[in-house]
Coordinates of C-alpha atoms and ligand atoms in Angstrom, one line a residue:
Chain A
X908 CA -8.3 -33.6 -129.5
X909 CA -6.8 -33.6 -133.0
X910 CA -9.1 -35.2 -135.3
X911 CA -7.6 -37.5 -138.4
X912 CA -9.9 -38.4 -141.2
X913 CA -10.4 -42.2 -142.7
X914 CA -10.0 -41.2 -145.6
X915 CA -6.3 -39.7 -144.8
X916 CA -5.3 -43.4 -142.8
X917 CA -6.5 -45.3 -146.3
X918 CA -4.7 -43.3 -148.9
X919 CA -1.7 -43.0 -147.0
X920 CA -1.6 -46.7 -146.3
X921 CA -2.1 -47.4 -150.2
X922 CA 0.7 -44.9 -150.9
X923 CA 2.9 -46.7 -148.5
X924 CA 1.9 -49.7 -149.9
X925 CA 2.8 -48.8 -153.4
X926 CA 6.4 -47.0 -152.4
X927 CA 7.3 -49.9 -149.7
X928 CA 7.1 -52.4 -152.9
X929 CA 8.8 -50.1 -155.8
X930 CA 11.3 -48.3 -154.0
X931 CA 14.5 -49.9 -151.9
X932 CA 15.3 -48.0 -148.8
X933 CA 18.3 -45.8 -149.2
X934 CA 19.8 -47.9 -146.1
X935 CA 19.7 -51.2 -148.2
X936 CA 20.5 -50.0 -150.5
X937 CA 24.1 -48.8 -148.9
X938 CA 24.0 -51.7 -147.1
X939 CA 24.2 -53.7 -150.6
X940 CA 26.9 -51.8 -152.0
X941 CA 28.7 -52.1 -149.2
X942 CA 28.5 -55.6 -149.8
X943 CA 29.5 -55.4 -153.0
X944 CA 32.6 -54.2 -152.6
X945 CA 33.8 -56.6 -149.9
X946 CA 32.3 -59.9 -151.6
X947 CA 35.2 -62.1 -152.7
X948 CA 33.0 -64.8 -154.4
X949 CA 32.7 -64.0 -158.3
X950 CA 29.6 -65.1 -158.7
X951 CA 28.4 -63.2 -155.0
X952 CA 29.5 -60.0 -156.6
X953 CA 27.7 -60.6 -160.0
X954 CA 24.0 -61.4 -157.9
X955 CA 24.8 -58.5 -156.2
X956 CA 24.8 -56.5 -159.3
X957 CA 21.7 -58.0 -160.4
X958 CA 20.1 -57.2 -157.4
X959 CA 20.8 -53.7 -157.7
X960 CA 20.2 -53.3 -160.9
X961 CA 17.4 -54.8 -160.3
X962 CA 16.4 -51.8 -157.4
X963 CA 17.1 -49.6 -160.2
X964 CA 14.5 -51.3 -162.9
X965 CA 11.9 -51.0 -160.4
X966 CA 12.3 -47.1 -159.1
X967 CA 11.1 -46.7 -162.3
X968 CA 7.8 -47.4 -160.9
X969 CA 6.7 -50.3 -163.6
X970 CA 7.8 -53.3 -162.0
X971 CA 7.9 -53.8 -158.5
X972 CA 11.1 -55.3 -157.2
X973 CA 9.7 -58.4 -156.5
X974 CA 6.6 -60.3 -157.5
X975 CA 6.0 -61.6 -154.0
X976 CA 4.7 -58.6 -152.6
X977 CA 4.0 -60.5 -149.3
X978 CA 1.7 -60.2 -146.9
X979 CA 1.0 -56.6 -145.5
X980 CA 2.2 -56.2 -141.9
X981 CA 1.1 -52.5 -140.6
X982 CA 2.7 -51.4 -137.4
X983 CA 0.8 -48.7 -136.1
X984 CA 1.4 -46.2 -133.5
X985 CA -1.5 -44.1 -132.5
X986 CA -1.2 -41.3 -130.2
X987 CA -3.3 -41.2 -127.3
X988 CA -4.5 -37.8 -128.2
X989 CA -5.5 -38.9 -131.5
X990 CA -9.4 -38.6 -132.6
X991 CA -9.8 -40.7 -135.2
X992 CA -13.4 -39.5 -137.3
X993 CA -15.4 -40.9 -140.3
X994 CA -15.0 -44.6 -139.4
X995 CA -13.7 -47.3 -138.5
X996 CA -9.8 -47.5 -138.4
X997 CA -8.9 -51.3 -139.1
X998 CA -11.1 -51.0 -141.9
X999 CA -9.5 -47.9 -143.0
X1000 CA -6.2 -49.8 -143.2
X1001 CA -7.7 -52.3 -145.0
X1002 CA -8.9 -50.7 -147.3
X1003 CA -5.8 -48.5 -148.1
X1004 CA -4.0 -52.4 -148.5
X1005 CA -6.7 -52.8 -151.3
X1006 CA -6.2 -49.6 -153.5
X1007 CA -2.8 -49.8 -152.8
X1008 CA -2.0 -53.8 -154.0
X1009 CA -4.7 -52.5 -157.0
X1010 CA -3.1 -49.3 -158.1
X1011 CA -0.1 -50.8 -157.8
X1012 CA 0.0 -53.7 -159.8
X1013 CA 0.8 -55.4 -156.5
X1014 CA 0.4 -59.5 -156.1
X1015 CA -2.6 -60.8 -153.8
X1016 CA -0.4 -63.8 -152.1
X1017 CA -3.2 -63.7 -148.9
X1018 CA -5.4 -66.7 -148.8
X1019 CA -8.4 -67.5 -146.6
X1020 CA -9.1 -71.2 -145.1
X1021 CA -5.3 -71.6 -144.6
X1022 CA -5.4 -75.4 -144.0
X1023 CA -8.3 -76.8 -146.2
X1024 CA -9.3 -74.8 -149.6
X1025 CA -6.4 -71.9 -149.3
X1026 CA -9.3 -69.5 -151.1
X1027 CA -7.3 -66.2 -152.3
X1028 CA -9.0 -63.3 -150.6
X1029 CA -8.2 -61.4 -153.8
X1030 CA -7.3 -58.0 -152.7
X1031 CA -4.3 -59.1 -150.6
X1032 CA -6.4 -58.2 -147.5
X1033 CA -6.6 -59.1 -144.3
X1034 CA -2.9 -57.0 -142.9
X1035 CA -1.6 -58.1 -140.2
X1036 CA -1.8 -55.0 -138.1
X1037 CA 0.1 -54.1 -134.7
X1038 CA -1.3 -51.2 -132.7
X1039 CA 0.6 -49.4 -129.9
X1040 CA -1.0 -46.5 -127.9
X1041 CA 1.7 -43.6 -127.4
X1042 CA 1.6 -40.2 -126.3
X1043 CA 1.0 -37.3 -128.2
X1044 CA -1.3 -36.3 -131.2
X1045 CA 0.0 -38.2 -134.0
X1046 CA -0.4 -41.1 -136.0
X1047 CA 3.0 -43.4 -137.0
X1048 CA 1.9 -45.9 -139.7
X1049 CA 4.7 -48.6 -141.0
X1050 CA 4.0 -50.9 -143.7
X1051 CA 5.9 -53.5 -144.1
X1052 CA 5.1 -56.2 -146.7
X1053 CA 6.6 -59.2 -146.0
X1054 CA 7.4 -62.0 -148.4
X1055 CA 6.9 -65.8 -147.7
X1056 CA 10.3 -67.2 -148.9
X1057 CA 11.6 -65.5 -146.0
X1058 CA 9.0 -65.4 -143.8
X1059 CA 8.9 -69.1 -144.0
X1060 CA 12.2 -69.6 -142.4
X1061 CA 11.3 -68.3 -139.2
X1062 CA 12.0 -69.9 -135.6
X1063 CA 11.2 -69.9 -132.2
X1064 CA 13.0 -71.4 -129.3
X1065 CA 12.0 -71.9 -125.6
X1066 CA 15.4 -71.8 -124.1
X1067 CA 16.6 -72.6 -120.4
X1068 CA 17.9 -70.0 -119.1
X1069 CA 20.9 -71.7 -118.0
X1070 CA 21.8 -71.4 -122.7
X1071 CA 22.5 -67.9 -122.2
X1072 CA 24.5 -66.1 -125.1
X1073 CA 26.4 -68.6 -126.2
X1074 CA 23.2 -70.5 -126.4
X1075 CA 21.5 -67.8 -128.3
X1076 CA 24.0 -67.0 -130.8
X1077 CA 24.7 -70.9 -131.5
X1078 CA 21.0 -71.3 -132.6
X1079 CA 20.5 -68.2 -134.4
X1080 CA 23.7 -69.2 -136.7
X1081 CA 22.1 -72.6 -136.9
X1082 CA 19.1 -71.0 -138.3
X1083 CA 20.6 -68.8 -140.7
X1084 CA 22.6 -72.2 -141.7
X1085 CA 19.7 -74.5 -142.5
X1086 CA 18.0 -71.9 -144.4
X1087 CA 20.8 -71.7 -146.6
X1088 CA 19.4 -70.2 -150.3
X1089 CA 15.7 -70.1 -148.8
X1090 CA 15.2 -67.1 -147.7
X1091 CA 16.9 -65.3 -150.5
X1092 CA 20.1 -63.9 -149.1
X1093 CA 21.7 -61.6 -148.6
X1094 CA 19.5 -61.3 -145.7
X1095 CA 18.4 -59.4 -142.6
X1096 CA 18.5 -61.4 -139.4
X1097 CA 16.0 -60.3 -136.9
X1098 CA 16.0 -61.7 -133.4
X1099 CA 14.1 -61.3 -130.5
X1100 CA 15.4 -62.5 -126.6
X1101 CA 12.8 -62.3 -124.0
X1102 CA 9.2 -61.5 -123.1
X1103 CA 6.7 -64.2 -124.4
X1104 CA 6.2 -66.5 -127.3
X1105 CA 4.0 -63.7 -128.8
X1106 CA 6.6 -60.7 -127.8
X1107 CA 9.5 -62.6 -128.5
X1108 CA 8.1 -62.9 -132.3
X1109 CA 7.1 -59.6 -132.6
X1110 CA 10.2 -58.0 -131.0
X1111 CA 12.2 -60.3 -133.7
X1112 CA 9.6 -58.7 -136.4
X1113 CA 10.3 -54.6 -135.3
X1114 CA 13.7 -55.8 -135.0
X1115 CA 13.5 -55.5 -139.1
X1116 CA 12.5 -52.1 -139.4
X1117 CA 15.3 -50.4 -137.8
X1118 CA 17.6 -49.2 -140.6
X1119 CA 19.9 -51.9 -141.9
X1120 CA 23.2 -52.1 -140.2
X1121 CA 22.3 -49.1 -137.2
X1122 CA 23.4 -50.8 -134.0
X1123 CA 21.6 -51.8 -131.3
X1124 CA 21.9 -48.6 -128.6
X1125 CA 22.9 -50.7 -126.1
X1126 CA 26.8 -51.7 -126.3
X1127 CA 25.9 -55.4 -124.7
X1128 CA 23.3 -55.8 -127.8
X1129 CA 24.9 -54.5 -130.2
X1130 CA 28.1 -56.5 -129.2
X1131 CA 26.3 -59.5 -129.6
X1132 CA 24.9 -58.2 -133.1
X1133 CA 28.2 -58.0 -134.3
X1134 CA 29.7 -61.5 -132.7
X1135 CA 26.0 -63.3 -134.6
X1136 CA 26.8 -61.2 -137.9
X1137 CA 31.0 -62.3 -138.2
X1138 CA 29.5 -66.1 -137.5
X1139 CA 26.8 -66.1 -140.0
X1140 CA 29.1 -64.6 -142.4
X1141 CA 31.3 -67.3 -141.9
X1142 CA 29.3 -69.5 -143.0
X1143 CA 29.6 -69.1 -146.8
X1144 CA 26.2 -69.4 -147.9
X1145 CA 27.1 -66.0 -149.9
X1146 CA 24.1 -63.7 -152.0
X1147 CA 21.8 -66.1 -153.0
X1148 CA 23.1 -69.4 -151.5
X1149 CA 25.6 -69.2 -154.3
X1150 CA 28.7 -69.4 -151.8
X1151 CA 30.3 -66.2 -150.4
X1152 CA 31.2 -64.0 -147.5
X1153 CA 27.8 -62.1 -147.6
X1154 CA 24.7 -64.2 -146.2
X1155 CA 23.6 -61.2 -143.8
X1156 CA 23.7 -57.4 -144.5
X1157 CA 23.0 -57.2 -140.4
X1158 CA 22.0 -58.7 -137.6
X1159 CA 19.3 -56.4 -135.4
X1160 CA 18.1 -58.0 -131.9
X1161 CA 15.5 -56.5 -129.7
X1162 CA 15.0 -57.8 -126.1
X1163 CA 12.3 -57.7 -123.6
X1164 CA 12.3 -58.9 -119.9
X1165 CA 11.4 -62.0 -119.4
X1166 CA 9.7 -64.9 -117.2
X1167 CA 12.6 -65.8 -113.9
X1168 CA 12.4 -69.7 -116.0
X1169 CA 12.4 -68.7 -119.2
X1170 CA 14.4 -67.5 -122.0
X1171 CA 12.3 -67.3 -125.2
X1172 CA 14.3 -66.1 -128.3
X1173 CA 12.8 -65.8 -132.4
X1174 CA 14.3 -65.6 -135.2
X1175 CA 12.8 -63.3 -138.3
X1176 CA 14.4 -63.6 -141.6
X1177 CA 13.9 -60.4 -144.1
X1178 CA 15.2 -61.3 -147.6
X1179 CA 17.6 -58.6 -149.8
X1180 CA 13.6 -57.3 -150.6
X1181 CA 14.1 -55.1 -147.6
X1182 CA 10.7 -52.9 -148.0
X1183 CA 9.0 -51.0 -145.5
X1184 CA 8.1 -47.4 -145.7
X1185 CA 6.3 -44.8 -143.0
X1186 CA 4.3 -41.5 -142.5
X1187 CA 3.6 -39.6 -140.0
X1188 CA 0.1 -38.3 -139.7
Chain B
X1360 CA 33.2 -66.4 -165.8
X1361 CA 31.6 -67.7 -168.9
X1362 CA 27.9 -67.8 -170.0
X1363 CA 26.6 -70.4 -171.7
X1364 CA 23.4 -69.5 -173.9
X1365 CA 21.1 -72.4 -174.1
X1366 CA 17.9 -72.7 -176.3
X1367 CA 14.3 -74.9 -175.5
X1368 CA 13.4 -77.8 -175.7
X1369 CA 16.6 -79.5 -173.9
X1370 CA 18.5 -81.9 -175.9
X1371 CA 20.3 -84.5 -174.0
X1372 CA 23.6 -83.3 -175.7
X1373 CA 22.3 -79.4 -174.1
X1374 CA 21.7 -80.9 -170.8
X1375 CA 25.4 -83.2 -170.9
X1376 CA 27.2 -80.0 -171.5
X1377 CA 25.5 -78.4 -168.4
X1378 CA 27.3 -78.4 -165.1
X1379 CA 26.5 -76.9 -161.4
X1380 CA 28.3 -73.3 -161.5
X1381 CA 27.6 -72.6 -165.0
X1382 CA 25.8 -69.2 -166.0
X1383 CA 23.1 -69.7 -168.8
X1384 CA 21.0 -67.7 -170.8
X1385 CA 17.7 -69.4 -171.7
X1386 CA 15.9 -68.5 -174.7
X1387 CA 12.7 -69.9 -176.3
X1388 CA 9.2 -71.3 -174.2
X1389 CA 9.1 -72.1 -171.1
X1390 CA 6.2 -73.2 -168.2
X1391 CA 5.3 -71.7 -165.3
X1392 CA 3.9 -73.0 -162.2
X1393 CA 4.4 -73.4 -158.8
X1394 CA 1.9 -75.0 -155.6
X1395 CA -1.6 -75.2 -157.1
X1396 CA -0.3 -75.7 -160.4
X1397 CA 1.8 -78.7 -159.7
X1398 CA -1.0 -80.2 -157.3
X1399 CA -3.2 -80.3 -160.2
X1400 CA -0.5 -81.4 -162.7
X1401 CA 0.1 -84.6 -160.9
X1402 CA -3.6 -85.1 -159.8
X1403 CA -3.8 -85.0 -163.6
X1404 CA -1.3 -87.6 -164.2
X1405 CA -2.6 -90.0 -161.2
X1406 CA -6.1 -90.2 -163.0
X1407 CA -4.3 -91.2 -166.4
X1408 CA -5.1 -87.5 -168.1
X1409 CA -3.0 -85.7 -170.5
X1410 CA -1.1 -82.5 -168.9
X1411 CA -2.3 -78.9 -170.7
X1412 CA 1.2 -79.1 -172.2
X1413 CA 3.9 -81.8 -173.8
X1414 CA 6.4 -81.6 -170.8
X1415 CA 9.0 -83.5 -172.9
X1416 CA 12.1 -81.1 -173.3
X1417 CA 11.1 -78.5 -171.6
X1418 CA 11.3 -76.4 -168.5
X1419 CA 8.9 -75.5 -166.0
X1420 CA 9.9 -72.5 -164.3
X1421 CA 8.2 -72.0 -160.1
X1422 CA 7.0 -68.3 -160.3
X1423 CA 3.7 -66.5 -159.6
X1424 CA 4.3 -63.3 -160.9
X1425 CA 2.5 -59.8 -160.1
X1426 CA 0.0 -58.4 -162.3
X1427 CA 1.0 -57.0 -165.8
X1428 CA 0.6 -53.4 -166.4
X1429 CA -1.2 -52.4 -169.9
X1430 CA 1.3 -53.0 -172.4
X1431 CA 3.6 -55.3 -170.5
X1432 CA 3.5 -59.2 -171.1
X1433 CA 3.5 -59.4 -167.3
X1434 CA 4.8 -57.8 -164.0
X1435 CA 7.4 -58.8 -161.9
X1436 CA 8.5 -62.4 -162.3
X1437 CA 11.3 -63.9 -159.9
X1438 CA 11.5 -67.1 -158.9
X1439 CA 9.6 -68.6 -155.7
X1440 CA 11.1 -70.7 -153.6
X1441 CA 11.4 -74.4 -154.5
X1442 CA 11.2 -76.9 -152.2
X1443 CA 7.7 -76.8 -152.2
X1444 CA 7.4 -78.4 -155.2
X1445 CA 10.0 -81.4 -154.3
X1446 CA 7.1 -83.6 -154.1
X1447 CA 5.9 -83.5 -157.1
X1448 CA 8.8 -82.9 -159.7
X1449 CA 10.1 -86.4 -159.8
X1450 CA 6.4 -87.2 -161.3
X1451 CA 6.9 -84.7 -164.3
X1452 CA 10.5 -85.3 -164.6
X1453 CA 9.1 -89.3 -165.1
X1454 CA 7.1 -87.7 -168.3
X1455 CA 10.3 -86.0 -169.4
X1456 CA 10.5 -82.5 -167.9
X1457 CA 14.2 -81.5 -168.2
X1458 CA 14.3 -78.6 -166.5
X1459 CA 13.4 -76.7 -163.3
X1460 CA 13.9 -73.0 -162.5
X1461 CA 13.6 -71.9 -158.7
X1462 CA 15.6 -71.4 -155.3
X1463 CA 17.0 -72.8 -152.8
X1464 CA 17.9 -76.5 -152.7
X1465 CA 16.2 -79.8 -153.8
X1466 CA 15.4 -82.9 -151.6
X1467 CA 17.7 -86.2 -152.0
X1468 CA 14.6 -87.1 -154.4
X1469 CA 14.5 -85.3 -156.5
X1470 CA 18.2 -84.4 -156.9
X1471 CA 18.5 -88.7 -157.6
X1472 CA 15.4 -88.2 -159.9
X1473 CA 17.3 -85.5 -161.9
X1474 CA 20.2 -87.8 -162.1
X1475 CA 18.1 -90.8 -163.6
X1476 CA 16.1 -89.2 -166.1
X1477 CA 18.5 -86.6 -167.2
X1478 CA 17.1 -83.4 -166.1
X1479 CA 18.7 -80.0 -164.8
X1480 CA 17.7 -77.3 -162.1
X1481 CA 18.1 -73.8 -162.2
X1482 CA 18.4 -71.3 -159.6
X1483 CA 17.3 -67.6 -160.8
X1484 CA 18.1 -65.1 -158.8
X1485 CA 15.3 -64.3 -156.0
X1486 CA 14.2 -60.7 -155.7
X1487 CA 15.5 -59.6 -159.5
X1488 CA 12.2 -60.0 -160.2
X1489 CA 11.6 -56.6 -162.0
X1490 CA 15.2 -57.5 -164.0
X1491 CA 14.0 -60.9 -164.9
X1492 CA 10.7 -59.6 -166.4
X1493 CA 12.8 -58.4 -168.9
X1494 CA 13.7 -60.9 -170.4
X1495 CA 10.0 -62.1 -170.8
X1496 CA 8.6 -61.4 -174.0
X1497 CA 5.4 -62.8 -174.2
X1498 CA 2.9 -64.5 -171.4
X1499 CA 0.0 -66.5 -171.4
X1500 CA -2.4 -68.5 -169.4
X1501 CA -2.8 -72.1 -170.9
X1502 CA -4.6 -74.0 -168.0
X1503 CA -6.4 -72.9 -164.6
X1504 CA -7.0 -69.4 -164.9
X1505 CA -9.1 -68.9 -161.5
X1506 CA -6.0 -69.9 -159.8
X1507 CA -5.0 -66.1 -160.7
X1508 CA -1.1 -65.8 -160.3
X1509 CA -0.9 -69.8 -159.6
X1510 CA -2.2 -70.4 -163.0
X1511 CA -0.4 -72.0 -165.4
X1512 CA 2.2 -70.1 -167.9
X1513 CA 3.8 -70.3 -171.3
X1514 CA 6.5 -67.4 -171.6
X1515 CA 8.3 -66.9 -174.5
X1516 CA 11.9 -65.8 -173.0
X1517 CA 14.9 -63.7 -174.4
X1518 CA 18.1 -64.5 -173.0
X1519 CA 16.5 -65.1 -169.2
X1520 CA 19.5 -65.2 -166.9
X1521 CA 19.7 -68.6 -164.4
X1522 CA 22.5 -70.9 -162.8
X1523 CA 22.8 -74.5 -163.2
X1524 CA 22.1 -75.8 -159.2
X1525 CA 22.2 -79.7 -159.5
X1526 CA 23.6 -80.7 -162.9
X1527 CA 22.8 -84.5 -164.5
X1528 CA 26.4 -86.0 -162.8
X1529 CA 25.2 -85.0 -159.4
X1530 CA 26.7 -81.5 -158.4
X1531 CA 25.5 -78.8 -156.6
X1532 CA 26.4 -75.1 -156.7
X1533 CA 24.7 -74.7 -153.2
X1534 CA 27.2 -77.6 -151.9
X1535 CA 30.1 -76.0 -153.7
X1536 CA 29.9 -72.4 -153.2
X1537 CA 29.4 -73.1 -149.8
X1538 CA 32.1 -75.6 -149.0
X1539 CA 34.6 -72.7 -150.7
X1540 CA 33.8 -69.8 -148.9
X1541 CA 32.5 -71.4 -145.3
X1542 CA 35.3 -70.4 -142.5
X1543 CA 35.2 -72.7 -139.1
X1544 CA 34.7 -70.8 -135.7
Ligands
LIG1876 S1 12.2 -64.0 -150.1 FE1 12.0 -61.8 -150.6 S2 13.2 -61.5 -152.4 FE2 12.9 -63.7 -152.2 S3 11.1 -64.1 -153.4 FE3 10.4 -63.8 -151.4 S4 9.9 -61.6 -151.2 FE4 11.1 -61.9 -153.0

């Protein structure tokens, strides 16, 4: 069996950490010039420049690109073959979450007792962390930090199946609607249609991580990504709620099989602060 | 697209010439605080005590920013998002607050609140939070340190780049832009 170290898991979680919060994918950042140059709306195309201007202050590496460095959600994928030696592994993650939000000048924004004291834990831990068991020797470790403005606008919906798609793209533009400036847009609309409440969310969650604008690979989703986008960018909430033609960079929507009566669907917003970066151990 | 360059405190004649749409560039003190410190603000007010600053004139700007590296007045500094504090700004804009810098749109309230005691929100742009700490100059914690980056601010601001939302004649850019650029079907 291969054998990974702590030690390796930690650091490269607070190197991830660090990077995910500093340094705007390639893939939004296309996706934003893209934007850019279609935006009719005077004052759409002027956020848009601050925005990237703004990705370029923070490659720098002094300021981060937003000061809501969110809560750190880890997707981890841990190969079957993997030995993992010198501790524990949660803890190993957790730890790498604290040296990175230290080192980096990153914001703690996680608090304990959520509905009495709301006591910050001070180190930005716990993560919220998603473990899947795959073949082969390696480790895959995403982090994802995920801000509240847009996290906040998230939905879920117990649909009859008897909605369908018409069903599920009229309340997905709905929710993009009512969340209007919220959620800091240009956003990222992540949906999720099937399985449970709990897959539904977390489909709608990995949904986010695929690189912005990438289709879904199959035709009947990514049809329906395309209808959703053209609607929500109809709606003329614009960069920043400002009024314009961009409110989404993309629409990405994951499904899972689901329940004979049931049709649960989620909706995940991910602000313009598209972070999430990955290794592979 | 013209930019108008404002300086604190407001002046009614300031706020009068302000309306929804209009770029600004704000330069001179301002307050920060968002959740805790605008729980604590009002709790203040209900038990008859003085608030750690003279809100008259000025604006209070909802932020919690990141950590300040050595040799920077403080880290990354957008604005949070500002509903949350729709319960409580009618309270400080009774004690003359005249201005609010955050995102995203403003309960019925508050928006009438603004209207009646002459008062002005602001939307900066969400995420520029690395461009906006630019334009800060100088930082300081004047009340309720332990809540960390919920304490409360005084920034001393260059030129700090916003949008008039809800102006005193009861406009709103959200309403507007939105209305201009929304296509049916
Ligand atoms: S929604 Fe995103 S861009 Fe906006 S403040 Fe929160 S983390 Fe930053």
């Amino acid at each position: 069996m291969r054998e990974v170290q702590v030690e390796t898991i930690t650091n490269e979680v607070a190197r991830l950490c660090i990077e995910a919060c500093y340094y705007l994918g390639d893939d939004v950042l296309a996706a934003l010039k893209k934007a850019r140059a279609s935006e009719p709306s005077p004052v759409g195309q002027a956020v848009l420049d601050q925005i990237l201007r703004n990705a370029e202050i923070a490659s720098q590496g002094e300021l981060p690109l937003c000061q809501d460095t969110g809560l750190t959600v880890v997707f981890l994928e841990l190969g079957q073959e993997v030995h993992i030696v010198g501790g524990n592994l949660y803890d190993a993650i957790q730890e790498g979450v604290r040296k990175g939000y230290k080192e980096g000048y990153l914001r703690k924004s996680v608090v304990d007792k959520p509905f009495s004291a709301r006591i910050n834990t001070k180190d930005n831990t716990p993560a919220v962390i998603h473990t899947e068991i795959v073949p082969g020797d390696r480790v895959k470790i995403t982090v994802a930090p995920k801000g509240g403005g847009s996290e906040n606008m998230s939905y879920l919906k117990m649909f009859s199946p008897a909605a369908g798609r018409q069903g599920i793209i009229d309340w997905v533009v709905e929710c993009v609607d009512k969340s209007g400036a919220n959620p800091c847009p240009p956003i990222i609309v992540g949906v999720g249609i099937g399985g449970t409440i709990d897959q539904t969310t977390l489909i709608a969650k990995k949904a986010l991580l695929r690189p912005v604008g990438q289709p879904h690979p199959d035709p009947e989703v990514a049809e329906l990504e395309a209808e959703i986008l053209e609607r929500v960018n109809k709606l003329g909430i614009g960069p920043q709620g400002l009024g314009g033609r961009t409110t989404a960079l993309a629409v990405h929507v994951e499904t899972f099989p689901c329940h004979i009566a049931s049709m649960p669907a989620a909706v995940n917003i991910q602000c313009h602060s598209a972070r999430h970066k990955e290794v592979v151990i | 697209m013209g930019t108008i360059k404002i300086t604190t405190p407001l002046t009614d004649e300031t706020i009068e010439q302000l309306h929804a749409g209009d770029n600004v560039l704000i330069t001179g003190t301002i307050y920060v605080g968002r959740d805790a410190a605008h729980k604590r603000m009002v709790a203040a007010l209900d038990a008859g005590q003085e608030l750690p600053f003279d809100p008259r004139g000025q604006i209070i700007y909802y932020m919690g920013p990141s950590p300040a590296r050595p040799g920077r007045p403080i880290g990354a500094a957008g604005p949070t998002t500002s509903y949350r504090m729709d319960p409580y700004a009618p309270r400080l804009l009774e004690v003359g607050l005249k201005g609010m810098i955050g995102k995203g749109n403003r309960s019925m309230p508050v928006r009438e609140a603004m209207q009646k005691y002459k008062a002005v929100y602001f939307a900066a742009i969400g995420g520029a939070a690395a461009l906006i700490a630019n334009s800060i100059k100088e930082a300081e914690v004047i009340a309720y340190p332990e809540l960390g980056a919920e304490a409360l601010r005084r920034l001393r601001v260059e030129d700090f780049p916003a949008v008039v939302v809800n102006d005193i004649y009861g406009n709103d850019a959200y309403e507007m832009g939105k209305a201009q650029y929304r296509e049916e079907g």
